[in-house]
PDB file of C-alpha atoms in Angstrom:
ATOM      1  CA  MET A   1      20.174 -11.261  -7.411  1.00 74.00           C
ATOM      2  CA  SER A   2      16.584 -12.041  -6.543  1.00 85.00           C
ATOM      3  CA  PHE A   3      14.083 -13.154  -9.161  1.00 83.00           C
ATOM      4  CA  GLU A   4      12.362  -9.757  -8.994  1.00 86.00           C
ATOM      5  CA  GLU A   5      15.681  -7.997  -9.624  1.00 92.00           C
ATOM      6  CA  ASP A   6      16.450 -10.337 -12.519  1.00 91.00           C
ATOM      7  CA  ILE A   7      13.042  -9.624 -14.099  1.00 89.00           C
ATOM      8  CA  GLY A   8      13.577  -5.893 -13.608  1.00 92.00           C
ATOM      9  CA  GLN A   9      16.987  -6.054 -15.259  1.00 94.00           C
ATOM     10  CA  ALA A  10      15.633  -8.157 -18.137  1.00 93.00           C
ATOM     11  CA  LEU A  11      12.774  -5.697 -18.686  1.00 93.00           C
ATOM     12  CA  ALA A  12      15.188  -2.750 -18.633  1.00 96.00           C
ATOM     13  CA  GLU A  13      17.865  -4.262 -20.860  1.00 96.00           C
ATOM     14  CA  THR A  14      15.967  -6.457 -23.330  1.00 96.00           C
ATOM     15  CA  ARG A  15      15.429  -4.881 -26.743  1.00 97.00           C
ATOM     16  CA  ILE A  16      12.974  -6.224 -29.282  1.00 96.00           C
ATOM     17  CA  HIS A  17      14.474  -5.106 -32.578  1.00 96.00           C
ATOM     18  CA  ARG A  18      12.015  -6.982 -34.706  1.00 95.00           C
ATOM     19  CA  GLY A  19       8.854  -8.812 -33.644  1.00 89.00           C
ATOM     20  CA  ARG A  20       6.435 -11.062 -35.418  1.00 86.00           C
ATOM     21  CA  ARG A  21       4.508  -8.825 -37.794  1.00 85.00           C
ATOM     22  CA  SER A  22       1.159 -10.592 -37.440  1.00 85.00           C
ATOM     23  CA  ARG A  23      -0.834 -11.170 -34.266  1.00 83.00           C
ATOM     24  CA  LEU A  24      -0.635 -14.391 -32.344  1.00 82.00           C
ATOM     25  CA  LEU A  25      -3.225 -16.963 -33.367  1.00 81.00           C
ATOM     26  CA  THR A  26      -6.426 -17.197 -31.346  1.00 75.00           C
ATOM     27  CA  VAL A  27      -7.047 -20.803 -32.429  1.00 77.00           C
ATOM     28  CA  GLY A  28      -4.288 -23.333 -31.932  1.00 78.00           C
ATOM     29  CA  THR A  29      -0.675 -22.698 -31.045  1.00 81.00           C
ATOM     30  CA  THR A  30       1.506 -19.930 -32.479  1.00 84.00           C
ATOM     31  CA  GLU A  31       5.140 -20.737 -33.054  1.00 85.00           C
ATOM     32  CA  LEU A  32       7.403 -17.750 -32.544  1.00 87.00           C
ATOM     33  CA  PRO A  33      10.789 -18.335 -34.134  1.00 91.00           C
ATOM     34  CA  TYR A  34      13.406 -16.062 -32.580  1.00 93.00           C
ATOM     35  CA  ILE A  35      17.005 -15.015 -32.800  1.00 95.00           C
ATOM     36  CA  LEU A  36      18.354 -13.832 -29.466  1.00 95.00           C
ATOM     37  CA  LEU A  37      21.627 -11.881 -29.335  1.00 96.00           C
ATOM     38  CA  ASN A  38      23.782 -11.380 -26.249  1.00 95.00           C
ATOM     39  CA  PRO A  39      27.288  -9.944 -25.923  1.00 94.00           C
ATOM     40  CA  SER A  40      29.719 -12.741 -25.064  1.00 92.00           C
ATOM     41  CA  ARG A  41      31.035 -12.747 -21.498  1.00 90.00           C
ATOM     42  CA  VAL A  42      33.959 -14.961 -22.478  1.00 89.00           C
ATOM     43  CA  ASN A  43      35.196 -13.375 -25.715  1.00 87.00           C
ATOM     44  CA  GLN A  44      34.939  -9.599 -25.582  1.00 89.00           C
ATOM     45  CA  GLY A  45      33.700  -8.269 -28.913  1.00 91.00           C
ATOM     46  CA  ASP A  46      31.897 -11.491 -29.889  1.00 95.00           C
ATOM     47  CA  THR A  47      28.145 -12.094 -29.899  1.00 96.00           C
ATOM     48  CA  VAL A  48      26.225 -15.130 -28.685  1.00 94.00           C
ATOM     49  CA  VAL A  49      23.396 -15.986 -31.114  1.00 95.00           C
ATOM     50  CA  ARG A  50      20.609 -18.304 -29.994  1.00 92.00           C
ATOM     51  CA  ARG A  51      17.949 -19.472 -32.446  1.00 92.00           C
ATOM     52  CA  GLY A  52      14.834 -21.278 -31.375  1.00 89.00           C
ATOM     53  CA  VAL A  53      11.079 -21.392 -31.338  1.00 87.00           C
ATOM     54  CA  LEU A  54       8.667 -20.366 -28.580  1.00 85.00           C
ATOM     55  CA  ARG A  55       5.236 -21.985 -28.598  1.00 82.00           C
ATOM     56  CA  VAL A  56       2.398 -19.760 -27.425  1.00 81.00           C
ATOM     57  CA  GLU A  57      -0.942 -21.374 -26.699  1.00 78.00           C
ATOM     58  CA  GLU A  58      -4.232 -19.886 -27.848  1.00 74.00           C
ATOM     59  CA  PRO A  59      -5.793 -17.265 -25.557  1.00 67.00           C
ATOM     60  CA  THR A  60      -8.077 -18.621 -22.876  1.00 66.00           C
ATOM     61  CA  LEU A  61     -10.886 -16.930 -21.008  1.00 57.00           C
ATOM     62  CA  LEU A  62     -10.338 -17.466 -17.309  1.00 58.00           C
ATOM     63  CA  LEU A  63     -13.096 -16.918 -14.784  1.00 54.00           C
ATOM     64  CA  LEU A  64     -11.409 -15.994 -11.539  1.00 56.00           C
ATOM     65  CA  HIS A  65     -13.880 -16.749  -8.758  1.00 55.00           C
ATOM     66  CA  ARG A  66     -14.269 -13.908  -6.330  1.00 50.00           C
ATOM     67  CA  PRO A  67     -10.795 -12.438  -6.671  1.00 52.00           C
ATOM     68  CA  MET A  68     -12.060  -9.025  -5.613  1.00 51.00           C
ATOM     69  CA  GLN A  69     -15.208  -7.196  -4.641  1.00 50.00           C
ATOM     70  CA  PHE A  70     -16.791  -4.589  -6.858  1.00 47.00           C
ATOM     71  CA  ASN A  71     -18.762  -2.035  -4.859  1.00 51.00           C
ATOM     72  CA  GLY A  72     -20.520   0.996  -6.267  1.00 49.00           C
ATOM     73  CA  PHE A  73     -20.609  -0.305  -9.828  1.00 48.00           C
ATOM     74  CA  SER A  74     -24.262  -1.290  -9.997  1.00 45.00           C
ATOM     75  CA  ASP A  75     -27.630  -0.535  -8.460  1.00 48.00           C
ATOM     76  CA  ASP A  76     -27.784  -4.048  -6.960  1.00 52.00           C
ATOM     77  CA  GLU A  77     -25.068  -3.957  -4.280  1.00 47.00           C
ATOM     78  CA  GLY A  78     -26.276  -6.626  -1.834  1.00 47.00           C
ATOM     79  CA  ASP A  79     -23.808  -9.421  -1.104  1.00 44.00           C
ATOM     80  CA  ARG A  80     -23.061  -9.930  -4.776  1.00 42.00           C
ATOM     81  CA  GLN A  81     -19.438 -10.388  -5.757  1.00 43.00           C
ATOM     82  CA  ASP A  82     -18.615 -10.286  -9.438  1.00 45.00           C
ATOM     83  CA  ALA A  83     -15.995 -12.480 -10.987  1.00 46.00           C
ATOM     84  CA  LEU A  84     -13.188 -11.109 -13.089  1.00 48.00           C
ATOM     85  CA  ILE A  85     -12.703 -12.391 -16.626  1.00 52.00           C
ATOM     86  CA  ALA A  86      -9.111 -12.386 -17.783  1.00 55.00           C
ATOM     87  CA  VAL A  87      -7.494 -13.290 -21.066  1.00 56.00           C
ATOM     88  CA  GLY A  88      -4.354 -15.299 -20.764  1.00 61.00           C
ATOM     89  CA  ARG A  89      -1.953 -17.374 -22.799  1.00 62.00           C
ATOM     90  CA  MET A  90       0.566 -20.047 -21.978  1.00 59.00           C
ATOM     91  CA  ALA A  91       4.055 -19.917 -23.447  1.00 59.00           C
ATOM     92  CA  HIS A  92       6.377 -22.862 -23.688  1.00 54.00           C
ATOM     93  CA  MET A  93      10.020 -21.903 -23.490  1.00 51.00           C
ATOM     94  CA  PRO A  94      12.861 -24.048 -24.768  1.00 43.00           C
ATOM     95  CA  PRO A  95      14.696 -25.739 -21.919  1.00 40.00           C
ATOM     96  CA  ALA A  96      17.858 -24.175 -20.522  1.00 31.00           C
ATOM     97  CA  ARG A  97      19.855 -27.271 -21.393  1.00 30.00           C
ATOM     98  CA  TYR A  98      19.650 -26.526 -25.104  1.00 28.00           C
ATOM     99  CA  THR A  99      18.151 -29.929 -25.777  1.00 28.00           C
ATOM    100  CA  ASN A 100      15.335 -28.548 -27.871  1.00 31.00           C
ATOM    101  CA  ARG A 101      15.836 -29.624 -31.487  1.00 40.00           C
ATOM    102  CA  ASP A 102      14.687 -26.229 -32.627  1.00 55.00           C
ATOM    103  CA  MET A 103      17.430 -24.529 -30.629  1.00 75.00           C
ATOM    104  CA  GLN A 104      20.861 -23.583 -31.870  1.00 83.00           C
ATOM    105  CA  MET A 105      23.575 -21.533 -30.203  1.00 85.00           C
ATOM    106  CA  ASP A 106      26.580 -19.978 -31.965  1.00 88.00           C
ATOM    107  CA  VAL A 107      29.226 -17.453 -31.090  1.00 91.00           C
ATOM    108  CA  ILE A 108      29.850 -15.010 -33.914  1.00 91.00           C
ATOM    109  CA  ASP A 109      32.959 -12.854 -34.257  1.00 93.00           C
ATOM    110  CA  GLY A 110      31.755  -9.270 -34.074  1.00 92.00           C
ATOM    111  CA  LYS A 111      30.054  -6.796 -31.810  1.00 94.00           C
ATOM    112  CA  LEU A 112      26.343  -7.109 -31.170  1.00 94.00           C
ATOM    113  CA  ASP A 113      25.385  -4.028 -33.221  1.00 95.00           C
ATOM    114  CA  ARG A 114      27.076  -5.351 -36.364  1.00 96.00           C
ATOM    115  CA  VAL A 115      25.668  -8.873 -35.962  1.00 96.00           C
ATOM    116  CA  LEU A 116      22.215  -7.390 -35.298  1.00 95.00           C
ATOM    117  CA  ALA A 117      22.362  -5.278 -38.474  1.00 96.00           C
ATOM    118  CA  ASP A 118      23.513  -8.275 -40.536  1.00 96.00           C
ATOM    119  CA  LEU A 119      20.750 -10.537 -39.232  1.00 96.00           C
ATOM    120  CA  ASP A 120      18.094  -7.837 -39.712  1.00 96.00           C
ATOM    121  CA  LYS A 121      19.189  -7.437 -43.360  1.00 97.00           C
ATOM    122  CA  GLN A 122      19.090 -11.200 -43.818  1.00 97.00           C
ATOM    123  CA  LEU A 123      15.566 -11.445 -42.391  1.00 96.00           C
ATOM    124  CA  ASP A 124      14.482  -8.636 -44.738  1.00 95.00           C
ATOM    125  CA  ALA A 125      16.089 -10.349 -47.727  1.00 97.00           C
ATOM    126  CA  ASP A 126      14.311 -13.587 -46.809  1.00 96.00           C
ATOM    127  CA  HIS A 127      10.981 -11.707 -46.389  1.00 96.00           C
ATOM    128  CA  ASP A 128      10.775 -13.316 -42.928  1.00 95.00           C
ATOM    129  CA  GLU A 129       7.926 -11.683 -40.999  1.00 94.00           C
ATOM    130  CA  ARG A 130       7.709 -14.360 -38.318  1.00 93.00           C
ATOM    131  CA  THR A 131      11.143 -14.391 -36.698  1.00 94.00           C
ATOM    132  CA  GLY A 132      11.750 -12.092 -33.750  1.00 94.00           C
ATOM    133  CA  LEU A 133      15.110 -10.417 -33.295  1.00 97.00           C
ATOM    134  CA  VAL A 134      15.841  -9.754 -29.627  1.00 96.00           C
ATOM    135  CA  SER A 135      18.870  -8.730 -27.555  1.00 97.00           C
ATOM    136  CA  GLY A 136      19.444  -8.697 -23.833  1.00 96.00           C
ATOM    137  CA  PRO A 137      21.822  -9.511 -20.996  1.00 94.00           C
ATOM    138  CA  VAL A 138      23.620 -12.828 -21.545  1.00 90.00           C
ATOM    139  CA  GLU A 139      23.074 -14.104 -17.994  1.00 90.00           C
ATOM    140  CA  LEU A 140      19.330 -13.439 -18.304  1.00 90.00           C
ATOM    141  CA  TRP A 141      18.745 -14.668 -21.844  1.00 89.00           C
ATOM    142  CA  HIS A 142      15.843 -16.868 -20.741  1.00 86.00           C
ATOM    143  CA  LEU A 143      14.101 -13.889 -19.171  1.00 88.00           C
ATOM    144  CA  SER A 144      14.702 -11.852 -22.342  1.00 91.00           C
ATOM    145  CA  LEU A 145      12.676 -14.510 -24.168  1.00 89.00           C
ATOM    146  CA  LEU A 146       9.934 -14.083 -21.576  1.00 86.00           C
ATOM    147  CA  VAL A 147       9.986 -10.310 -22.210  1.00 90.00           C
ATOM    148  CA  TYR A 148       9.633 -11.006 -25.942  1.00 90.00           C
ATOM    149  CA  VAL A 149       6.637 -13.294 -25.386  1.00 86.00           C
ATOM    150  CA  MET A 150       5.034 -10.774 -23.024  1.00 85.00           C
ATOM    151  CA  GLN A 151       5.395  -8.050 -25.684  1.00 88.00           C
ATOM    152  CA  MET A 152       3.870 -10.264 -28.360  1.00 87.00           C
ATOM    153  CA  VAL A 153       0.965 -11.184 -26.050  1.00 82.00           C
ATOM    154  CA  ARG A 154       0.415  -7.521 -25.156  1.00 83.00           C
ATOM    155  CA  THR A 155       0.449  -6.555 -28.846  1.00 85.00           C
ATOM    156  CA  SER A 156      -2.132  -9.257 -29.639  1.00 82.00           C
ATOM    157  CA  ALA A 157      -4.352  -8.817 -26.576  1.00 79.00           C
ATOM    158  CA  GLY A 158      -6.752  -6.239 -27.990  1.00 79.00           C
ATOM    159  CA  GLY A 159      -7.478  -8.372 -31.024  1.00 80.00           C
ATOM    160  CA  ASP A 160      -7.716 -11.478 -28.832  1.00 75.00           C
ATOM    161  CA  VAL A 161     -10.462  -9.905 -26.710  1.00 76.00           C
ATOM    162  CA  SER A 162     -12.369  -8.777 -29.813  1.00 81.00           C
ATOM    163  CA  ASP A 163     -12.067 -12.215 -31.446  1.00 77.00           C
ATOM    164  CA  LEU A 164     -13.156 -14.037 -28.298  1.00 73.00           C
ATOM    165  CA  ALA A 165     -16.107 -11.691 -27.767  1.00 78.00           C
ATOM    166  CA  ARG A 166     -17.189 -12.236 -31.394  1.00 82.00           C
ATOM    167  CA  LYS A 167     -16.979 -16.018 -30.955  1.00 79.00           C
ATOM    168  CA  LEU A 168     -19.053 -15.832 -27.745  1.00 77.00           C
ATOM    169  CA  ARG A 169     -21.706 -13.736 -29.520  1.00 83.00           C
ATOM    170  CA  GLU A 170     -21.851 -16.207 -32.418  1.00 86.00           C
ATOM    171  CA  ASN A 171     -21.910 -19.326 -30.176  1.00 81.00           C
ATOM    172  CA  PRO A 172     -23.275 -18.359 -26.754  1.00 68.00           C
TER     173      PRO A 172
END
């Protein structure tokens, strides 16, 4: 499969059952603990459970120089080209070699739905509002984590823009 096909499959098959309940931080780095579930390819009926932490950097205003022309948006057309301001974040994924100390992988006896329900109950009992609970295709687990981060960034983006605009107004 090509990378584009892998991303498409990960987007289609990744399910975010539980996300971080609060927005990502706009100052400093947000740690996103996660539990990622995949059906086992080796032992039918078992579930692969990966636990780890994703680090998501604070949002950054990026000034993209002349990425596109804006015509018809102002009275002063001339040769002027506006720049586009974008809000972005950087996410640090745990390495695929499972060498990250924060990463753990287990195979649990039981189908994904049962393991998912058990873990969701445990997170509720622990009052854990930070840990994401995600499932996706086992061969694309790393892209499922990317889908999770993209969802968390999308959820936080509106607040990020408001916070950054407020900071710019306060400290021009």
